[in-house]
Amino acid sequence: MILYFAPMEGITSCVFRQVHARCFPGVDGYYAPFLAPDGQGRCKASALRELLPENNRDLRLTPQILTNSPEAFVNLSRELVAMGYEEVNLNAGCPSGTVVPKHKGAGMLADPDALDAFLDRVFSQCPISVSVKTRLGLESTAEFERLLQVYEHYPIQLLIVHARDRQGMYRSRPDLDAFVRAAEAAHLPLCYNGDLVDRASLTLIREKVPGLERFMLGRGAAADPSLFRQLRGGAPLSSEELENYLARLEEGFLTWGLSEHFTLARLKELWYYLGCLFPGGEKGRKRILKSQNLGDYRAAVQGLFAQGLFDPSAHFPGELG
Ligand SMILES: Cc1cc2nc3c(=O)[nH]c(=O)nc-3n(C[C@H](O)[C@H](O)[C@H](O)COP(=O)(O)O)c2cc1C
């Protein structure tokens, strides 16, 4: 079984990846949040700094590109090859209202012929293996039959399928029947993504698609950083591990050069997910989210731990249950 950490803009930054990989080793690969290049394939130096090998030691990282311009994709891929990367991922799944109308992310799924033309240009020129992260469709998961025909024309290294259409955002129940049909029809290597939050949800997918070996975890792993270990039969998260992880993240953000304000913002973003490990701890979680400086934040976190509500069997509320 191969387990990947999903790209999560605002969460899985290089500091996060380094701290996670050290505290919870055993993830087979991390996919970086998307780079959004201009038409020539240029992006901000700060975005590229996140990907420098020295900022991503001891982990396997795949950068991701969000664009519908083959030139931009190929040019940026060349830069990534020069940095030592061997795989780049195309984002064909982002459901955001600012992305889809520009025919990027999940917006690429609206027109399978245009997607085909994009992939044709990319695969004829790209100096690096290309994987794709897609949804099952834009308006409907029934679109995937046609989309898969397009993908199957190309030597895609890995087709990561988020088992919803764009309409479902991150909320609808993943369409497992459509995913099973895709798995039966696909010759490309497939990876399942969507609402894997505990062993039961993984078991459900493995029973539906017995030969499937690759899985990608996002919110479930943001909520419980030990989820990869648990899915392999390992121990649940301990409160000491969580406290140590949080302290290292805070230190990591500050050392990276983030101000106290932005360090706090990053930690609060993560607490949106971590909160589910403290059932009944709504008040304590709110106090964390309201904290205005790191001193208040630390006191609020300590207060929440002191309430004794930490429950390692709790998990992010996925839709597969
Ligand atoms: C806050 C947030 C940021 C995300 N950023 C990205 C991204 O940069 N690139 C991408 O392909 N998917 C992104 N996703 C989607 C996740 O990679 C993943 O497909 C989604 O969360 C569903 O998987 P999960 O149910 O395991 O969380 C993001 C999701 C969330 C919630």
Short mmCIF file of N, CA, C and O in Angstrom, two decimals, residues 26 37 65 71 75 78 81 92-93 144 146 154 161-162 178 198 201 226 245 253 277 290 292 294-295:
data_model
loop_
_atom_site.label_atom_id
_atom_site.label_comp_id
_atom_site.label_asym_id
_atom_site.label_seq_id
_atom_site.Cartn_x
_atom_site.Cartn_y
_atom_site.Cartn_z
N GLY A 26 7.13 7.83 7.33
CA GLY A 26 6.42 6.71 6.72
C GLY A 26 5.44 7.11 5.64
O GLY A 26 4.73 6.27 5.11
N PRO A 37 1.54 29.58 -12.30
CA PRO A 37 2.45 30.41 -13.09
C PRO A 37 1.70 31.39 -13.99
O PRO A 37 0.52 31.21 -14.25
N ILE A 65 1.29 21.94 -10.63
CA ILE A 65 1.10 23.16 -11.43
C ILE A 65 -0.37 23.31 -11.77
O ILE A 65 -1.02 22.35 -12.19
N GLU A 71 2.45 25.88 -22.66
CA GLU A 71 3.78 26.53 -22.62
C GLU A 71 4.19 26.80 -21.18
O GLU A 71 5.32 26.54 -20.78
N ASN A 75 7.42 25.15 -19.53
CA ASN A 75 8.51 26.02 -19.07
C ASN A 75 8.78 25.87 -17.58
O ASN A 75 9.93 25.76 -17.15
N ARG A 78 10.52 22.67 -16.78
CA ARG A 78 11.98 22.70 -17.03
C ARG A 78 12.71 23.23 -15.80
O ARG A 78 13.75 22.73 -15.41
N VAL A 81 12.77 20.54 -13.22
CA VAL A 81 13.80 19.52 -13.55
C VAL A 81 15.16 20.01 -13.07
O VAL A 81 15.92 19.27 -12.44
N ALA A 92 -6.01 19.29 -12.05
CA ALA A 92 -7.24 19.32 -12.85
C ALA A 92 -8.43 19.05 -11.94
O ALA A 92 -9.38 18.36 -12.32
N GLY A 93 -8.34 19.58 -10.71
CA GLY A 93 -9.39 19.28 -9.75
C GLY A 93 -9.83 20.44 -8.88
O GLY A 93 -10.86 20.35 -8.22
N PHE A 144 -16.84 11.16 -16.30
CA PHE A 144 -15.50 10.56 -16.22
C PHE A 144 -15.23 9.52 -17.30
O PHE A 144 -14.07 9.31 -17.68
N ARG A 146 -15.77 9.68 -20.45
CA ARG A 146 -15.12 10.37 -21.58
C ARG A 146 -13.74 10.93 -21.16
O ARG A 146 -12.77 10.85 -21.90
N TYR A 154 -2.40 9.03 -22.86
CA TYR A 154 -1.09 9.57 -22.47
C TYR A 154 -0.44 8.71 -21.39
O TYR A 154 -1.15 8.10 -20.58
N VAL A 161 -7.43 10.37 -8.46
CA VAL A 161 -8.83 10.71 -8.70
C VAL A 161 -9.51 11.10 -7.40
O VAL A 161 -9.66 10.28 -6.49
N HIS A 162 -9.90 12.36 -7.31
CA HIS A 162 -10.74 12.80 -6.21
C HIS A 162 -12.18 12.45 -6.60
O HIS A 162 -12.69 12.97 -7.61
N ALA A 178 -18.93 5.35 -9.28
CA ALA A 178 -18.24 5.93 -10.45
C ALA A 178 -16.74 5.63 -10.37
O ALA A 178 -16.09 5.35 -11.38
N ASP A 198 -10.05 7.33 8.38
CA ASP A 198 -9.79 6.31 9.40
C ASP A 198 -9.65 4.95 8.72
O ASP A 198 -9.79 4.86 7.49
N SER A 201 -12.77 3.76 6.60
CA SER A 201 -12.98 4.33 5.26
C SER A 201 -11.99 3.73 4.26
O SER A 201 -12.34 3.46 3.11
N SER A 226 -1.01 11.33 12.62
CA SER A 226 -0.53 9.94 12.70
C SER A 226 -1.37 9.00 11.83
O SER A 226 -1.21 7.78 11.90
N TYR A 245 4.57 17.94 18.17
CA TYR A 245 4.37 18.31 16.76
C TYR A 245 3.98 19.80 16.65
O TYR A 245 4.54 20.55 15.84
N PHE A 253 7.83 27.57 11.73
CA PHE A 253 7.31 28.74 11.01
C PHE A 253 8.13 29.98 11.35
O PHE A 253 8.47 30.78 10.47
N LEU A 277 -10.12 16.32 17.25
CA LEU A 277 -9.53 15.35 18.19
C LEU A 277 -9.94 15.64 19.63
O LEU A 277 -9.54 14.92 20.56
N LYS A 290 -9.47 32.54 18.47
CA LYS A 290 -9.60 33.98 18.77
C LYS A 290 -8.28 34.59 19.26
O LYS A 290 -8.18 35.80 19.41
N GLN A 292 -4.84 36.33 19.82
CA GLN A 292 -4.29 37.44 19.02
C GLN A 292 -2.76 37.42 18.96
O GLN A 292 -2.16 38.17 18.19
N LEU A 294 1.01 34.81 20.07
CA LEU A 294 1.43 33.44 20.36
C LEU A 294 1.32 33.08 21.84
O LEU A 294 1.08 31.93 22.19
N GLY A 295 1.46 34.08 22.69
CA GLY A 295 1.31 33.84 24.14
C GLY A 295 -0.12 33.37 24.44
O GLY A 295 -0.33 32.34 25.11
#
